[in-house]
């Protein structure tokens, strides 16, 4: 029996760092985390995980650039999703994975959305093969342990003051090493929710995305609004839209 932590970008493990230290999951990252600035942070996450005795399973999936994901969404490059699903299914079965923890789809980043779809499809595949598996999600931009979501919570880890200070120190040091963009995001999270919010880590029952039902979100997602602003400023050549996600997910296979 083992646990898989499947995340879109390096650094997401920091959201549940104490849980990672306690459970030592197999960790798979889909991208280098280079984003639009071309500054990968995979090595930074590898150092964090190695210090905890946790393995980054590059032998399960070899991470790609964020640009490769964007090109697949825009129809300008091949989609890695089916290949990832096949390899993850094989590796998860061989490792006896009984719990999959992955990013929550919050409308913030298209790669986060695809990571959640991939986790959902993986769990579907395993269950169809007769294997019981729990499917859990981690909020990345929302409240780390929202009191309004108590009914959906499946796992709760409460950190001691020393553990919380260590975790926040790890978050801030990581962001400082990686980029001013990430540093600003961490600072905003701490300002929005307060440092005490990160002294509890919550994993929630995973939810199905609208894309898996061949639908679009009721409201324009944040990543689309952000893309429009960057496109208008001449920074992005294209805008990734929810429709691009729906089309890419539509192409995925579920059953063998």
PDB file of C-alpha atoms in Angstrom:
ATOM      1  CA  UNK A   1       0.000   0.000   0.000  1.00  0.00           C
ATOM      2  CA  UNK A   2       1.338   3.413  -0.933  1.00  0.00           C
ATOM      3  CA  UNK A   3       0.261   6.966  -1.705  1.00  0.00           C
ATOM      4  CA  UNK A   4       0.825   9.000  -4.857  1.00  0.00           C
ATOM      5  CA  UNK A   5       1.141  12.786  -4.739  1.00  0.00           C
ATOM      6  CA  UNK A   6       0.510  14.030  -8.280  1.00  0.00           C
ATOM      7  CA  UNK A   7       1.132  17.757  -8.812  1.00  0.00           C
ATOM      8  CA  UNK A   8       1.268  20.047 -11.803  1.00  0.00           C
ATOM      9  CA  UNK A   9       4.198  22.195 -10.703  1.00  0.00           C
ATOM     10  CA  UNK A  10       7.159  21.942  -8.343  1.00  0.00           C
ATOM     11  CA  UNK A  11       6.374  23.832  -5.166  1.00  0.00           C
ATOM     12  CA  UNK A  12       2.832  22.519  -4.734  1.00  0.00           C
ATOM     13  CA  UNK A  13       4.176  19.995  -2.238  1.00  0.00           C
ATOM     14  CA  UNK A  14       4.804  22.918   0.138  1.00  0.00           C
ATOM     15  CA  UNK A  15       1.076  23.289   0.687  1.00  0.00           C
ATOM     16  CA  UNK A  16       1.005  19.933   2.471  1.00  0.00           C
ATOM     17  CA  UNK A  17       4.625  19.690   3.542  1.00  0.00           C
ATOM     18  CA  UNK A  18       3.978  18.182   6.970  1.00  0.00           C
ATOM     19  CA  UNK A  19       1.650  15.586   5.430  1.00  0.00           C
ATOM     20  CA  UNK A  20       4.407  14.745   2.940  1.00  0.00           C
ATOM     21  CA  UNK A  21       6.931  14.372   5.765  1.00  0.00           C
ATOM     22  CA  UNK A  22       4.582  12.051   7.669  1.00  0.00           C
ATOM     23  CA  UNK A  23       3.355   9.911   4.755  1.00  0.00           C
ATOM     24  CA  UNK A  24       6.335   9.913   2.388  1.00  0.00           C
ATOM     25  CA  UNK A  25       4.276   9.517  -0.789  1.00  0.00           C
ATOM     26  CA  UNK A  26       5.557   8.709  -4.245  1.00  0.00           C
ATOM     27  CA  UNK A  27       5.756  12.172  -5.834  1.00  0.00           C
ATOM     28  CA  UNK A  28       5.152  12.864  -9.513  1.00  0.00           C
ATOM     29  CA  UNK A  29       5.426  16.352 -11.022  1.00  0.00           C
ATOM     30  CA  UNK A  30       4.059  17.052 -14.471  1.00  0.00           C
ATOM     31  CA  UNK A  31       6.174  20.096 -15.335  1.00  0.00           C
ATOM     32  CA  UNK A  32       9.481  21.786 -14.555  1.00  0.00           C
ATOM     33  CA  UNK A  33       7.567  24.754 -13.150  1.00  0.00           C
ATOM     34  CA  UNK A  34       9.255  27.155 -15.555  1.00  0.00           C
ATOM     35  CA  UNK A  35       6.022  28.990 -16.433  1.00  0.00           C
ATOM     36  CA  UNK A  36       6.246  31.974 -18.750  1.00  0.00           C
ATOM     37  CA  UNK A  37       9.542  33.181 -17.239  1.00  0.00           C
ATOM     38  CA  UNK A  38      11.524  30.088 -18.261  1.00  0.00           C
ATOM     39  CA  UNK A  39      12.975  29.456 -14.803  1.00  0.00           C
ATOM     40  CA  UNK A  40      12.538  25.788 -13.806  1.00  0.00           C
ATOM     41  CA  UNK A  41      12.273  24.901 -10.131  1.00  0.00           C
ATOM     42  CA  UNK A  42      12.270  21.110 -10.268  1.00  0.00           C
ATOM     43  CA  UNK A  43      15.717  20.932  -8.632  1.00  0.00           C
ATOM     44  CA  UNK A  44      14.487  23.076  -5.742  1.00  0.00           C
ATOM     45  CA  UNK A  45      11.635  20.679  -5.033  1.00  0.00           C
ATOM     46  CA  UNK A  46      13.946  17.697  -5.383  1.00  0.00           C
ATOM     47  CA  UNK A  47      16.170  19.155  -2.654  1.00  0.00           C
ATOM     48  CA  UNK A  48      13.153  19.678  -0.341  1.00  0.00           C
ATOM     49  CA  UNK A  49      11.854  16.145  -0.895  1.00  0.00           C
ATOM     50  CA  UNK A  50      15.258  14.488  -0.606  1.00  0.00           C
ATOM     51  CA  UNK A  51      15.790  16.133   2.782  1.00  0.00           C
ATOM     52  CA  UNK A  52      12.539  14.479   3.897  1.00  0.00           C
ATOM     53  CA  UNK A  53      13.512  11.069   2.533  1.00  0.00           C
ATOM     54  CA  UNK A  54      10.814  11.303  -0.164  1.00  0.00           C
ATOM     55  CA  UNK A  55      11.350  10.200  -3.749  1.00  0.00           C
ATOM     56  CA  UNK A  56      10.517  12.291  -6.805  1.00  0.00           C
ATOM     57  CA  UNK A  57       9.472   9.622  -9.304  1.00  0.00           C
ATOM     58  CA  UNK A  58      10.890  10.943 -12.557  1.00  0.00           C
ATOM     59  CA  UNK A  59      10.949   7.285 -13.621  1.00  0.00           C
ATOM     60  CA  UNK A  60       7.134   7.291 -13.528  1.00  0.00           C
ATOM     61  CA  UNK A  61       6.713  10.480 -15.570  1.00  0.00           C
ATOM     62  CA  UNK A  62       9.376  12.709 -17.034  1.00  0.00           C
ATOM     63  CA  UNK A  63       8.341  16.317 -16.421  1.00  0.00           C
ATOM     64  CA  UNK A  64       7.849  18.617 -19.398  1.00  0.00           C
ATOM     65  CA  UNK A  65       8.012  22.384 -19.797  1.00  0.00           C
ATOM     66  CA  UNK A  66       4.943  24.491 -19.154  1.00  0.00           C
ATOM     67  CA  UNK A  67       5.272  25.613 -22.736  1.00  0.00           C
ATOM     68  CA  UNK A  68       4.715  22.017 -23.899  1.00  0.00           C
ATOM     69  CA  UNK A  69       1.410  21.954 -22.010  1.00  0.00           C
ATOM     70  CA  UNK A  70       0.354  25.300 -23.463  1.00  0.00           C
ATOM     71  CA  UNK A  71       1.201  24.145 -26.994  1.00  0.00           C
ATOM     72  CA  UNK A  72      -0.865  20.983 -26.497  1.00  0.00           C
ATOM     73  CA  UNK A  73      -3.803  23.074 -25.280  1.00  0.00           C
ATOM     74  CA  UNK A  74      -3.544  25.391 -28.281  1.00  0.00           C
ATOM     75  CA  UNK A  75      -3.326  22.456 -30.690  1.00  0.00           C
ATOM     76  CA  UNK A  76       0.254  23.355 -31.620  1.00  0.00           C
ATOM     77  CA  UNK A  77       1.894  20.276 -30.095  1.00  0.00           C
ATOM     78  CA  UNK A  78       1.146  16.705 -29.006  1.00  0.00           C
ATOM     79  CA  UNK A  79      -0.785  16.026 -25.818  1.00  0.00           C
ATOM     80  CA  UNK A  80       1.108  14.075 -23.157  1.00  0.00           C
ATOM     81  CA  UNK A  81      -2.072  13.148 -21.265  1.00  0.00           C
ATOM     82  CA  UNK A  82      -2.766   9.680 -22.648  1.00  0.00           C
ATOM     83  CA  UNK A  83       0.868   8.639 -22.317  1.00  0.00           C
ATOM     84  CA  UNK A  84       0.918   9.924 -18.753  1.00  0.00           C
ATOM     85  CA  UNK A  85      -2.278   8.077 -17.916  1.00  0.00           C
ATOM     86  CA  UNK A  86      -0.883   4.801 -19.236  1.00  0.00           C
ATOM     87  CA  UNK A  87       2.381   5.098 -17.336  1.00  0.00           C
ATOM     88  CA  UNK A  88       0.739   6.237 -14.126  1.00  0.00           C
ATOM     89  CA  UNK A  89      -1.743   3.354 -14.293  1.00  0.00           C
ATOM     90  CA  UNK A  90       1.057   0.817 -14.724  1.00  0.00           C
ATOM     91  CA  UNK A  91       3.278   2.314 -12.032  1.00  0.00           C
ATOM     92  CA  UNK A  92       0.470   2.846  -9.537  1.00  0.00           C
ATOM     93  CA  UNK A  93      -0.619  -0.769  -9.884  1.00  0.00           C
ATOM     94  CA  UNK A  94       2.936  -2.036  -9.480  1.00  0.00           C
ATOM     95  CA  UNK A  95       3.480   0.136  -6.401  1.00  0.00           C
ATOM     96  CA  UNK A  96       0.153  -0.818  -4.819  1.00  0.00           C
ATOM     97  CA  UNK A  97      -1.106   2.769  -4.703  1.00  0.00           C
ATOM     98  CA  UNK A  98      -4.304   3.013  -2.661  1.00  0.00           C
ATOM     99  CA  UNK A  99      -4.492   6.811  -2.307  1.00  0.00           C
ATOM    100  CA  UNK A 100      -4.037   9.478  -4.970  1.00  0.00           C
ATOM    101  CA  UNK A 101      -3.598  13.083  -3.825  1.00  0.00           C
ATOM    102  CA  UNK A 102      -3.468  15.786  -6.491  1.00  0.00           C
ATOM    103  CA  UNK A 103      -4.070  19.452  -7.233  1.00  0.00           C
ATOM    104  CA  UNK A 104      -7.554  20.857  -6.926  1.00  0.00           C
ATOM    105  CA  UNK A 105      -9.112  22.437 -10.018  1.00  0.00           C
ATOM    106  CA  UNK A 106      -9.698  26.038  -8.934  1.00  0.00           C
ATOM    107  CA  UNK A 107      -9.757  27.815 -12.297  1.00  0.00           C
ATOM    108  CA  UNK A 108      -6.428  29.434 -11.502  1.00  0.00           C
ATOM    109  CA  UNK A 109      -4.049  27.693 -13.904  1.00  0.00           C
ATOM    110  CA  UNK A 110      -4.855  25.395 -16.847  1.00  0.00           C
ATOM    111  CA  UNK A 111      -2.117  22.916 -15.921  1.00  0.00           C
ATOM    112  CA  UNK A 112      -3.598  22.564 -12.421  1.00  0.00           C
ATOM    113  CA  UNK A 113      -6.939  21.756 -14.070  1.00  0.00           C
ATOM    114  CA  UNK A 114      -5.338  19.110 -16.281  1.00  0.00           C
ATOM    115  CA  UNK A 115      -3.555  17.592 -13.289  1.00  0.00           C
ATOM    116  CA  UNK A 116      -6.902  17.136 -11.532  1.00  0.00           C
ATOM    117  CA  UNK A 117      -8.425  15.581 -14.658  1.00  0.00           C
ATOM    118  CA  UNK A 118      -5.464  13.214 -14.911  1.00  0.00           C
ATOM    119  CA  UNK A 119      -5.832  12.188 -11.256  1.00  0.00           C
ATOM    120  CA  UNK A 120      -9.554  11.587 -11.723  1.00  0.00           C
ATOM    121  CA  UNK A 121      -8.979   9.515 -14.845  1.00  0.00           C
ATOM    122  CA  UNK A 122      -6.244   7.534 -13.112  1.00  0.00           C
ATOM    123  CA  UNK A 123      -8.564   6.668 -10.238  1.00  0.00           C
ATOM    124  CA  UNK A 124     -11.317   5.716 -12.697  1.00  0.00           C
ATOM    125  CA  UNK A 125      -8.883   3.448 -14.496  1.00  0.00           C
ATOM    126  CA  UNK A 126      -7.743   1.761 -11.293  1.00  0.00           C
ATOM    127  CA  UNK A 127     -11.291   1.249 -10.040  1.00  0.00           C
ATOM    128  CA  UNK A 128     -12.412  -0.246 -13.321  1.00  0.00           C
ATOM    129  CA  UNK A 129      -9.617  -2.749 -12.864  1.00  0.00           C
ATOM    130  CA  UNK A 130     -11.033  -3.709  -9.475  1.00  0.00           C
ATOM    131  CA  UNK A 131      -8.577  -1.737  -7.332  1.00  0.00           C
ATOM    132  CA  UNK A 132      -9.864   0.383  -4.469  1.00  0.00           C
ATOM    133  CA  UNK A 133      -8.320   3.843  -4.363  1.00  0.00           C
ATOM    134  CA  UNK A 134      -9.041   7.075  -2.507  1.00  0.00           C
ATOM    135  CA  UNK A 135      -9.002  10.227  -4.619  1.00  0.00           C
ATOM    136  CA  UNK A 136      -8.144  13.409  -2.680  1.00  0.00           C
ATOM    137  CA  UNK A 137      -7.375  16.999  -3.630  1.00  0.00           C
ATOM    138  CA  UNK A 138      -5.285  19.853  -2.268  1.00  0.00           C
ATOM    139  CA  UNK A 139      -6.341  23.528  -2.610  1.00  0.00           C
ATOM    140  CA  UNK A 140      -3.497  25.607  -4.017  1.00  0.00           C
ATOM    141  CA  UNK A 141      -4.813  29.169  -4.052  1.00  0.00           C
ATOM    142  CA  UNK A 142      -7.863  28.944  -1.806  1.00  0.00           C
ATOM    143  CA  UNK A 143      -7.857  28.671   1.975  1.00  0.00           C
ATOM    144  CA  UNK A 144      -5.639  25.698   2.932  1.00  0.00           C
ATOM    145  CA  UNK A 145      -8.264  24.388   5.360  1.00  0.00           C
ATOM    146  CA  UNK A 146     -11.524  26.219   4.726  1.00  0.00           C
ATOM    147  CA  UNK A 147     -14.019  25.851   7.615  1.00  0.00           C
ATOM    148  CA  UNK A 148     -16.847  25.990   5.039  1.00  0.00           C
ATOM    149  CA  UNK A 149     -15.582  22.721   3.535  1.00  0.00           C
ATOM    150  CA  UNK A 150     -15.512  20.598   6.685  1.00  0.00           C
ATOM    151  CA  UNK A 151     -17.985  18.128   5.196  1.00  0.00           C
ATOM    152  CA  UNK A 152     -15.643  17.402   2.274  1.00  0.00           C
ATOM    153  CA  UNK A 153     -12.489  17.043   4.375  1.00  0.00           C
ATOM    154  CA  UNK A 154     -10.978  13.568   4.476  1.00  0.00           C
ATOM    155  CA  UNK A 155      -7.567  14.178   6.070  1.00  0.00           C
ATOM    156  CA  UNK A 156      -6.474  16.849   8.544  1.00  0.00           C
ATOM    157  CA  UNK A 157      -2.947  17.360   9.828  1.00  0.00           C
ATOM    158  CA  UNK A 158      -2.427  19.831  12.683  1.00  0.00           C
ATOM    159  CA  UNK A 159       1.073  21.241  12.977  1.00  0.00           C
ATOM    160  CA  UNK A 160       2.770  22.198  16.224  1.00  0.00           C
ATOM    161  CA  UNK A 161       4.030  25.802  16.461  1.00  0.00           C
ATOM    162  CA  UNK A 162       7.549  24.575  15.656  1.00  0.00           C
ATOM    163  CA  UNK A 163       6.348  22.558  12.672  1.00  0.00           C
ATOM    164  CA  UNK A 164       4.302  25.491  11.377  1.00  0.00           C
ATOM    165  CA  UNK A 165       7.274  27.848  11.669  1.00  0.00           C
ATOM    166  CA  UNK A 166       9.453  25.330   9.827  1.00  0.00           C
ATOM    167  CA  UNK A 167       6.877  24.933   7.054  1.00  0.00           C
ATOM    168  CA  UNK A 168       6.401  28.660   6.518  1.00  0.00           C
ATOM    169  CA  UNK A 169      10.163  29.114   6.535  1.00  0.00           C
ATOM    170  CA  UNK A 170      10.456  26.436   3.848  1.00  0.00           C
ATOM    171  CA  UNK A 171       7.751  28.144   1.762  1.00  0.00           C
ATOM    172  CA  UNK A 172       9.393  31.559   1.981  1.00  0.00           C
ATOM    173  CA  UNK A 173      12.933  30.277   1.364  1.00  0.00           C
ATOM    174  CA  UNK A 174      11.766  28.245  -1.634  1.00  0.00           C
ATOM    175  CA  UNK A 175       9.954  31.199  -3.174  1.00  0.00           C
ATOM    176  CA  UNK A 176      12.908  33.510  -2.561  1.00  0.00           C
ATOM    177  CA  UNK A 177      15.255  31.113  -4.339  1.00  0.00           C
ATOM    178  CA  UNK A 178      12.964  30.552  -7.300  1.00  0.00           C
ATOM    179  CA  UNK A 179      11.523  33.840  -8.525  1.00  0.00           C
ATOM    180  CA  UNK A 180      10.046  37.199  -7.534  1.00  0.00           C
ATOM    181  CA  UNK A 181       6.736  36.007  -9.041  1.00  0.00           C
ATOM    182  CA  UNK A 182       6.549  33.013  -6.704  1.00  0.00           C
ATOM    183  CA  UNK A 183       7.730  35.118  -3.782  1.00  0.00           C
ATOM    184  CA  UNK A 184       4.869  37.547  -4.403  1.00  0.00           C
ATOM    185  CA  UNK A 185       2.372  34.664  -4.580  1.00  0.00           C
ATOM    186  CA  UNK A 186       3.531  33.244  -1.242  1.00  0.00           C
ATOM    187  CA  UNK A 187       3.426  36.673   0.367  1.00  0.00           C
ATOM    188  CA  UNK A 188      -0.120  37.176  -0.927  1.00  0.00           C
ATOM    189  CA  UNK A 189      -1.247  33.807   0.471  1.00  0.00           C
ATOM    190  CA  UNK A 190       0.146  34.660   3.881  1.00  0.00           C
ATOM    191  CA  UNK A 191      -1.478  38.105   3.764  1.00  0.00           C
ATOM    192  CA  UNK A 192      -4.836  36.726   2.600  1.00  0.00           C
ATOM    193  CA  UNK A 193      -5.177  33.850   5.039  1.00  0.00           C
ATOM    194  CA  UNK A 194      -2.690  34.572   7.820  1.00  0.00           C
ATOM    195  CA  UNK A 195       0.247  32.388   8.814  1.00  0.00           C
ATOM    196  CA  UNK A 196      -1.917  30.473  11.302  1.00  0.00           C
ATOM    197  CA  UNK A 197      -4.025  29.062   8.442  1.00  0.00           C
ATOM    198  CA  UNK A 198      -1.023  27.105   7.213  1.00  0.00           C
ATOM    199  CA  UNK A 199      -0.664  25.350  10.562  1.00  0.00           C
ATOM    200  CA  UNK A 200      -3.401  22.970   9.413  1.00  0.00           C
ATOM    201  CA  UNK A 201      -3.251  20.879   6.246  1.00  0.00           C
ATOM    202  CA  UNK A 202      -6.461  19.496   4.755  1.00  0.00           C
ATOM    203  CA  UNK A 203      -7.057  16.986   1.998  1.00  0.00           C
ATOM    204  CA  UNK A 204     -10.537  16.944   0.516  1.00  0.00           C
ATOM    205  CA  UNK A 205     -12.603  14.385  -1.363  1.00  0.00           C
ATOM    206  CA  UNK A 206     -11.796  15.005  -5.023  1.00  0.00           C
ATOM    207  CA  UNK A 207     -14.424  16.498  -7.290  1.00  0.00           C
ATOM    208  CA  UNK A 208     -15.099  15.900 -10.940  1.00  0.00           C
ATOM    209  CA  UNK A 209     -14.252  18.793 -13.256  1.00  0.00           C
ATOM    210  CA  UNK A 210     -16.673  20.330 -15.736  1.00  0.00           C
ATOM    211  CA  UNK A 211     -14.310  19.358 -18.549  1.00  0.00           C
ATOM    212  CA  UNK A 212     -14.790  15.664 -17.816  1.00  0.00           C
ATOM    213  CA  UNK A 213     -18.524  16.203 -18.388  1.00  0.00           C
ATOM    214  CA  UNK A 214     -17.756  17.994 -21.667  1.00  0.00           C
ATOM    215  CA  UNK A 215     -18.932  21.295 -20.211  1.00  0.00           C
ATOM    216  CA  UNK A 216     -17.443  24.729 -19.585  1.00  0.00           C
ATOM    217  CA  UNK A 217     -17.327  26.612 -16.269  1.00  0.00           C
ATOM    218  CA  UNK A 218     -20.321  28.832 -15.542  1.00  0.00           C
ATOM    219  CA  UNK A 219     -17.963  31.790 -15.145  1.00  0.00           C
ATOM    220  CA  UNK A 220     -14.820  32.695 -17.056  1.00  0.00           C
ATOM    221  CA  UNK A 221     -11.911  31.124 -15.106  1.00  0.00           C
ATOM    222  CA  UNK A 222      -9.149  33.248 -13.635  1.00  0.00           C
ATOM    223  CA  UNK A 223      -6.522  31.823 -16.009  1.00  0.00           C
ATOM    224  CA  UNK A 224      -8.557  33.032 -18.990  1.00  0.00           C
ATOM    225  CA  UNK A 225      -8.998  36.559 -17.592  1.00  0.00           C
ATOM    226  CA  UNK A 226      -5.289  36.695 -16.747  1.00  0.00           C
ATOM    227  CA  UNK A 227      -4.381  35.492 -20.236  1.00  0.00           C
ATOM    228  CA  UNK A 228      -6.560  38.143 -21.837  1.00  0.00           C
ATOM    229  CA  UNK A 229      -4.835  40.870 -19.830  1.00  0.00           C
ATOM    230  CA  UNK A 230      -1.368  39.583 -20.708  1.00  0.00           C
ATOM    231  CA  UNK A 231      -2.360  39.226 -24.365  1.00  0.00           C
ATOM    232  CA  UNK A 232      -3.680  42.790 -24.448  1.00  0.00           C
ATOM    233  CA  UNK A 233      -0.367  43.956 -22.967  1.00  0.00           C
ATOM    234  CA  UNK A 234       1.531  42.155 -25.731  1.00  0.00           C
ATOM    235  CA  UNK A 235       3.094  39.635 -23.335  1.00  0.00           C
ATOM    236  CA  UNK A 236       1.225  36.468 -24.380  1.00  0.00           C
ATOM    237  CA  UNK A 237       0.810  35.655 -28.085  1.00  0.00           C
ATOM    238  CA  UNK A 238      -2.294  33.547 -27.352  1.00  0.00           C
ATOM    239  CA  UNK A 239      -4.982  33.210 -24.706  1.00  0.00           C
ATOM    240  CA  UNK A 240      -5.611  29.742 -23.280  1.00  0.00           C
ATOM    241  CA  UNK A 241      -9.328  29.382 -22.788  1.00  0.00           C
ATOM    242  CA  UNK A 242     -11.594  26.934 -21.007  1.00  0.00           C
ATOM    243  CA  UNK A 243     -12.658  25.638 -24.407  1.00  0.00           C
ATOM    244  CA  UNK A 244      -9.067  24.542 -25.062  1.00  0.00           C
ATOM    245  CA  UNK A 245      -9.167  22.430 -21.892  1.00  0.00           C
ATOM    246  CA  UNK A 246     -12.506  20.922 -22.849  1.00  0.00           C
ATOM    247  CA  UNK A 247     -11.181  19.937 -26.266  1.00  0.00           C
ATOM    248  CA  UNK A 248      -7.985  18.400 -24.863  1.00  0.00           C
ATOM    249  CA  UNK A 249      -9.842  16.447 -22.173  1.00  0.00           C
ATOM    250  CA  UNK A 250     -12.349  15.267 -24.775  1.00  0.00           C
ATOM    251  CA  UNK A 251      -9.476  13.586 -26.618  1.00  0.00           C
ATOM    252  CA  UNK A 252      -8.366  11.558 -23.576  1.00  0.00           C
ATOM    253  CA  UNK A 253      -9.078   7.855 -23.233  1.00  0.00           C
ATOM    254  CA  UNK A 254     -10.432   6.361 -20.018  1.00  0.00           C
ATOM    255  CA  UNK A 255     -10.753   2.613 -20.598  1.00  0.00           C
ATOM    256  CA  UNK A 256      -8.045   0.351 -21.929  1.00  0.00           C
TER     257      UNK A 256
END
